[in-house]
XYZ file of C-alpha atoms in Angstrom:
376
model
C 4.282 18.202 9.308
C 2.590 17.624 5.975
C -0.545 15.564 6.021
C -1.950 14.225 2.791
C -5.652 13.683 2.279
C -7.658 12.047 -0.450
C -9.234 14.679 -2.752
C -12.833 15.497 -1.805
C -15.665 14.397 -4.141
C -16.092 16.423 -7.310
C -18.771 19.132 -7.284
C -21.109 17.269 -9.585
C -21.060 14.163 -7.352
C -21.516 15.462 -3.792
C -21.257 13.067 -0.882
C -24.915 13.532 0.011
C -26.049 12.527 -3.474
C -23.657 9.600 -3.503
C -24.983 8.333 -0.213
C -28.591 8.809 -1.350
C -27.852 6.740 -4.451
C -26.192 4.133 -2.266
C -29.221 4.007 0.029
C -31.560 3.494 -2.921
C -29.272 0.845 -4.328
C -29.088 -0.826 -0.931
C -32.870 -0.964 -0.743
C -33.054 -2.510 -4.198
C -30.397 -5.054 -3.332
C -32.118 -5.989 -0.099
C -35.371 -6.539 -1.975
C -33.497 -8.683 -4.463
C -31.789 -10.585 -1.666
C -35.150 -11.431 -0.126
C -36.132 -13.276 -3.307
C -32.978 -15.387 -3.500
C -32.221 -18.128 -1.018
C -28.488 -17.954 -1.603
C -28.107 -14.207 -1.264
C -26.750 -14.414 2.265
C -23.821 -16.495 1.135
C -22.367 -13.867 -1.230
C -19.092 -12.206 -0.331
C -18.590 -8.494 -0.656
C -15.882 -6.270 -2.054
C -15.191 -2.623 -2.689
C -16.553 -1.298 -5.942
C -14.313 1.734 -6.003
C -11.873 3.710 -3.896
C -10.419 7.176 -3.819
C -6.644 7.323 -3.542
C -4.094 9.977 -2.714
C -1.076 10.405 -5.012
C 2.279 11.259 -3.455
C 5.655 12.373 -4.716
C 8.047 9.513 -5.345
C 10.827 8.709 -2.875
C 14.145 6.847 -3.111
C 13.952 3.854 -5.418
C 15.787 1.623 -2.946
C 13.749 -1.450 -3.741
C 15.340 -1.707 -7.189
C 18.693 -2.785 -5.716
C 19.670 -6.373 -5.105
C 19.762 -6.847 -1.362
C 20.987 -9.181 1.321
C 19.286 -8.989 4.704
C 21.424 -7.444 7.490
C 19.318 -8.893 10.284
C 21.076 -12.249 10.218
C 24.032 -11.684 12.581
C 25.770 -14.911 11.719
C 26.082 -17.822 9.337
C 26.441 -20.695 11.782
C 25.086 -23.195 9.263
C 28.070 -22.292 7.070
C 30.557 -23.096 9.856
C 31.301 -19.521 10.913
C 29.593 -16.569 12.630
C 29.965 -12.779 12.750
C 28.835 -10.613 15.688
C 29.840 -7.540 17.679
C 32.785 -8.310 19.923
C 31.977 -8.146 23.643
C 34.195 -6.096 25.923
C 35.388 -8.414 28.680
C 32.491 -9.716 30.745
C 29.978 -7.392 29.086
C 26.872 -9.090 27.665
C 26.670 -9.924 23.984
C 25.416 -7.181 21.684
C 22.868 -7.906 18.934
C 24.110 -4.951 16.853
C 26.561 -2.035 16.818
C 25.551 1.418 18.044
C 27.879 4.261 17.046
C 27.244 7.995 17.392
C 29.285 11.160 17.140
C 29.484 14.618 15.575
C 30.327 15.072 11.898
C 34.040 14.910 11.158
C 34.913 12.386 13.887
C 36.201 8.816 13.665
C 34.339 6.071 15.539
C 35.828 2.674 16.422
C 34.481 -0.780 17.248
C 35.338 -4.471 16.834
C 33.808 -7.408 14.981
C 34.162 -11.007 16.194
C 34.532 -13.792 13.603
C 34.195 -17.343 14.908
C 35.184 -20.362 12.801
C 33.275 -23.361 14.170
C 34.381 -25.746 11.409
C 37.403 -28.007 11.033
C 38.961 -26.051 8.158
C 40.333 -22.567 7.662
C 37.881 -19.850 6.523
C 38.701 -16.791 4.457
C 36.262 -13.995 5.316
C 35.935 -10.738 3.366
C 34.579 -7.669 5.180
C 32.888 -4.502 3.948
C 30.467 -1.802 5.033
C 27.066 -1.459 3.364
C 24.101 0.937 3.309
C 20.914 -0.373 4.890
C 17.472 0.443 3.496
C 13.839 -0.698 3.449
C 12.574 -2.912 0.678
C 9.264 -1.965 -0.940
C 7.513 -4.347 1.486
C 9.239 -2.839 4.553
C 11.944 -5.431 5.278
C 15.493 -4.309 6.094
C 18.128 -5.028 3.472
C 21.640 -3.927 2.477
C 23.019 -2.959 -0.874
C 25.355 -5.417 -2.617
C 29.049 -4.728 -2.985
C 28.717 -3.487 -6.587
C 26.168 -0.880 -5.434
C 28.414 0.658 -2.764
C 29.351 4.189 -3.740
C 27.480 6.910 -5.641
C 24.102 5.852 -7.060
C 22.613 7.917 -9.897
C 24.661 10.961 -8.937
C 23.837 10.686 -5.211
C 26.470 11.008 -2.475
C 28.035 7.781 -1.187
C 26.042 6.227 1.654
C 27.212 5.337 5.135
C 28.582 2.035 3.891
C 31.491 3.907 2.311
C 32.501 5.362 5.698
C 33.714 1.971 7.011
C 37.366 0.924 6.977
C 38.892 -2.392 8.068
C 42.466 -1.394 7.264
C 44.584 -4.377 6.294
C 41.932 -6.732 7.685
C 39.502 -6.451 4.763
C 40.262 -10.148 4.123
C 40.744 -12.277 7.237
C 41.916 -15.909 7.444
C 40.391 -17.609 10.480
C 41.940 -20.979 11.540
C 39.676 -23.932 12.447
C 37.759 -23.576 15.736
C 39.188 -20.123 16.317
C 37.699 -16.733 17.182
C 39.255 -13.668 15.583
C 38.515 -10.079 16.630
C 38.776 -7.505 13.840
C 38.831 -3.751 14.606
C 37.225 -1.280 12.207
C 36.572 2.444 12.008
C 33.716 4.612 10.768
C 34.758 8.081 9.584
C 31.906 10.573 9.636
C 32.454 13.122 6.826
C 32.539 16.779 7.961
C 29.552 17.527 5.695
C 27.479 14.513 6.810
C 23.909 15.396 7.703
C 22.647 14.933 11.279
C 20.396 12.020 12.081
C 20.401 8.271 11.507
C 22.493 6.688 8.742
C 21.533 2.978 8.733
C 24.349 0.651 7.772
C 25.730 -2.840 8.321
C 29.003 -4.741 8.468
C 28.911 -7.563 5.907
C 31.064 -10.664 6.239
C 31.304 -13.006 3.223
C 32.877 -16.456 2.957
C 32.345 -19.494 0.733
C 29.662 -17.748 -1.292
C 27.583 -16.777 1.751
C 27.117 -13.474 3.565
C 26.223 -12.497 7.131
C 25.245 -8.965 8.101
C 25.560 -7.229 11.473
C 23.323 -4.172 11.880
C 24.981 -0.811 12.664
C 22.839 1.930 14.228
C 24.853 4.970 13.179
C 23.871 8.506 14.197
C 25.506 11.821 13.337
C 25.052 14.454 16.022
C 22.828 17.468 15.419
C 19.125 18.344 15.169
C 16.791 15.424 14.584
C 13.344 15.407 13.005
C 10.730 12.652 13.261
C 8.182 13.069 10.457
C 6.137 10.689 8.336
C 3.188 10.694 5.965
C 0.659 8.055 4.927
C -0.388 8.080 1.268
C -1.996 6.090 -1.561
C -4.786 4.587 0.553
C -7.058 2.100 -1.227
C -9.236 -0.920 -0.416
C -8.679 -4.336 -1.978
C -10.202 -7.788 -1.736
C -13.611 -9.101 -0.673
C -15.209 -10.310 2.511
C -12.796 -11.653 5.112
C -9.916 -11.083 2.668
C -10.477 -7.313 2.503
C -7.309 -5.296 3.116
C -6.456 -1.607 3.218
C -3.365 -0.819 1.122
C -1.281 2.276 1.890
C 2.206 3.772 1.621
C 4.316 5.092 4.502
C 7.049 7.661 3.870
C 9.689 8.685 6.420
C 10.305 12.377 5.720
C 12.538 12.940 8.742
C 16.127 12.007 9.558
C 15.604 9.341 12.238
C 14.300 5.781 12.068
C 10.649 5.362 13.087
C 8.576 2.616 14.733
C 5.056 3.422 13.424
C 1.650 2.452 14.797
C -1.537 2.331 12.720
C -5.255 2.780 13.494
C -8.198 2.493 11.087
C -11.560 4.219 11.559
C -14.509 3.638 9.215
C -17.834 5.471 8.928
C -20.527 3.861 6.808
C -23.936 4.783 5.481
C -25.546 3.022 8.420
C -23.169 4.309 11.110
C -19.684 3.469 12.330
C -18.116 0.313 10.920
C -15.657 -1.836 12.931
C -12.120 -0.686 12.059
C -8.751 -1.475 13.639
C -7.441 -0.140 16.938
C -3.912 1.271 17.075
C -1.248 -1.407 16.824
C 2.505 -1.438 16.241
C 3.510 -2.223 12.662
C 6.168 -4.901 12.092
C 8.478 -2.495 10.284
C 11.296 -0.099 11.140
C 10.973 2.804 8.722
C 14.394 4.228 7.881
C 15.000 7.918 7.016
C 14.009 8.871 3.478
C 12.415 5.490 2.772
C 8.897 4.608 1.584
C 7.194 1.239 2.012
C 3.920 -0.172 0.660
C 1.944 -2.144 3.234
C -1.494 -3.721 3.647
C -3.654 -3.882 6.746
C -6.155 -6.767 7.105
C -9.724 -5.523 7.614
C -11.894 -8.449 8.740
C -14.651 -6.060 9.832
C -15.289 -4.755 6.310
C -19.039 -4.480 5.600
C -20.978 -6.544 3.072
C -23.112 -3.687 1.747
C -22.208 -0.087 2.523
C -20.600 3.137 1.344
C -17.674 3.706 3.724
C -15.355 6.633 4.435
C -12.005 5.408 5.810
C -9.572 7.377 7.964
C -6.096 5.901 8.347
C -3.983 7.351 11.190
C -0.298 6.528 11.655
C 1.755 7.673 14.632
C 5.376 7.282 15.696
C 7.317 8.457 18.777
C 8.249 12.103 18.374
C 6.273 12.561 15.134
C 2.944 14.279 14.578
C 0.111 11.907 13.612
C -0.279 11.390 9.862
C -3.723 10.764 8.390
C -5.160 9.923 4.988
C -8.702 9.188 3.869
C -10.382 7.117 1.205
C -13.896 6.051 0.207
C -15.059 2.595 -0.839
C -18.332 1.041 -2.007
C -19.080 -2.461 -0.777
C -21.595 -4.401 -2.893
C -22.626 -8.073 -2.771
C -22.111 -8.684 -6.483
C -24.187 -11.879 -6.573
C -27.304 -10.091 -5.340
C -26.556 -7.074 -7.516
C -26.330 -9.297 -10.587
C -29.673 -10.954 -9.852
C -31.392 -7.603 -9.207
C -29.878 -6.141 -12.351
C -31.003 -9.109 -14.412
C -34.528 -8.798 -12.988
C -34.708 -5.063 -13.711
C -33.372 -5.650 -17.208
C -36.017 -8.298 -17.811
C -38.798 -6.010 -16.548
C -37.523 -3.236 -18.767
C -37.559 -5.534 -21.783
C -41.136 -6.653 -21.076
C -42.301 -3.043 -20.622
C -40.630 -1.970 -23.866
C -42.202 -4.851 -25.813
C -45.658 -4.019 -24.410
C -45.226 -0.362 -25.385
C -44.370 -1.275 -28.979
C -47.327 -3.694 -29.146
C -49.838 -1.040 -27.983
C -48.506 1.534 -30.400
C -48.730 -0.948 -33.283
C -52.371 -1.726 -32.575
C -53.282 1.942 -32.414
C -51.555 2.607 -35.730
C -53.478 -0.155 -37.526
C -56.925 0.871 -36.189
C -56.698 4.618 -36.885
C -57.714 6.286 -40.261
C -56.070 9.226 -41.995
C -55.447 11.931 -39.459
C -56.779 14.858 -41.657
C -60.124 13.257 -42.701
C -63.275 14.366 -40.811
C -66.747 12.646 -40.948
C -69.411 14.481 -43.108
C -73.069 14.686 -41.947
C -75.513 12.616 -43.987
C -77.640 15.622 -45.020
C -74.724 17.472 -46.524
C -73.340 14.720 -48.673
C -72.974 15.391 -52.441
C -75.489 13.586 -54.727
C -74.319 10.397 -56.221
C -74.327 10.206 -60.077
C -74.848 7.073 -62.069
C -72.349 6.639 -64.893
C -73.934 5.249 -68.105
C -71.186 6.028 -70.506
C -73.454 8.518 -72.521
C -72.704 12.203 -72.529
C -75.201 14.562 -71.025
């Protein structure tokens, strides 16, 4: 299980020296804050952060998407959902599994709740994560090979002659479909959806599709950085699913500052289902971020069946209002000291004689001659 870490500080800027500089700066800022009545009201923010760079993953977010989570389009006068078998309870999604090379079957229920006939077009679609972590499906024009890649699971669906279905008013139609797993399909999860379209609107029904074989749960956390100030401070990071099954990750944040441990975030479930091969960029609110400190962050992400993934980053937190006042004061003192130095040097230069001339004793002075203009 690969774990990515932020590069350690460069040799010429060791952590000890950095923290010593921060302590000195903190002392100066505190002294400056004592002289200003409004210092306590300044908000803080990170001055810098150390990030980890990761290899790029699938560029799924570039595709136009329609969300598969909406199982119906009741406001449009029709709905789409998995068909229930007899008295069995309603299903929120399809779940299909089998070994490579087999054909799986299920049924979709289309219900026309309006007073006019509806013409519904059906297709299969690949599901993926958007850059922000939401689930989405690829549009019809994107079904099939993308940039030389193999066709996704959306191309495995077949509705036979029922690709276009006419549903009479106030009628429920049940449409069978098949999913053919290619003999060379890889084991693991292949997220997909059944998409129904009518009258310019689409409804997606999620399909949890798994090909039999070995499964691997693996993820990494990368690109950790700190953004914002004060109560709006957030920790930005990227999650990458490097396995072949969907993951439900949890995140915990630990922070160690110059003055001891800083309040972080306890482990909590993230509101995202991370699909195989996908990467998402997320932010974690950090209301406990310090006002003035040099903090080392450790971000830990776990998921059932996967080894914990960690990444680290460093951030400086400075109250910029106080820092500006202290800097202005130091600059003013420096200017006064420089002006005084030039003034003293100027006075010394005017009062001193030639440097190579020495005083001569009175008894050894040469006789003075009176010039009369006559030759002697």
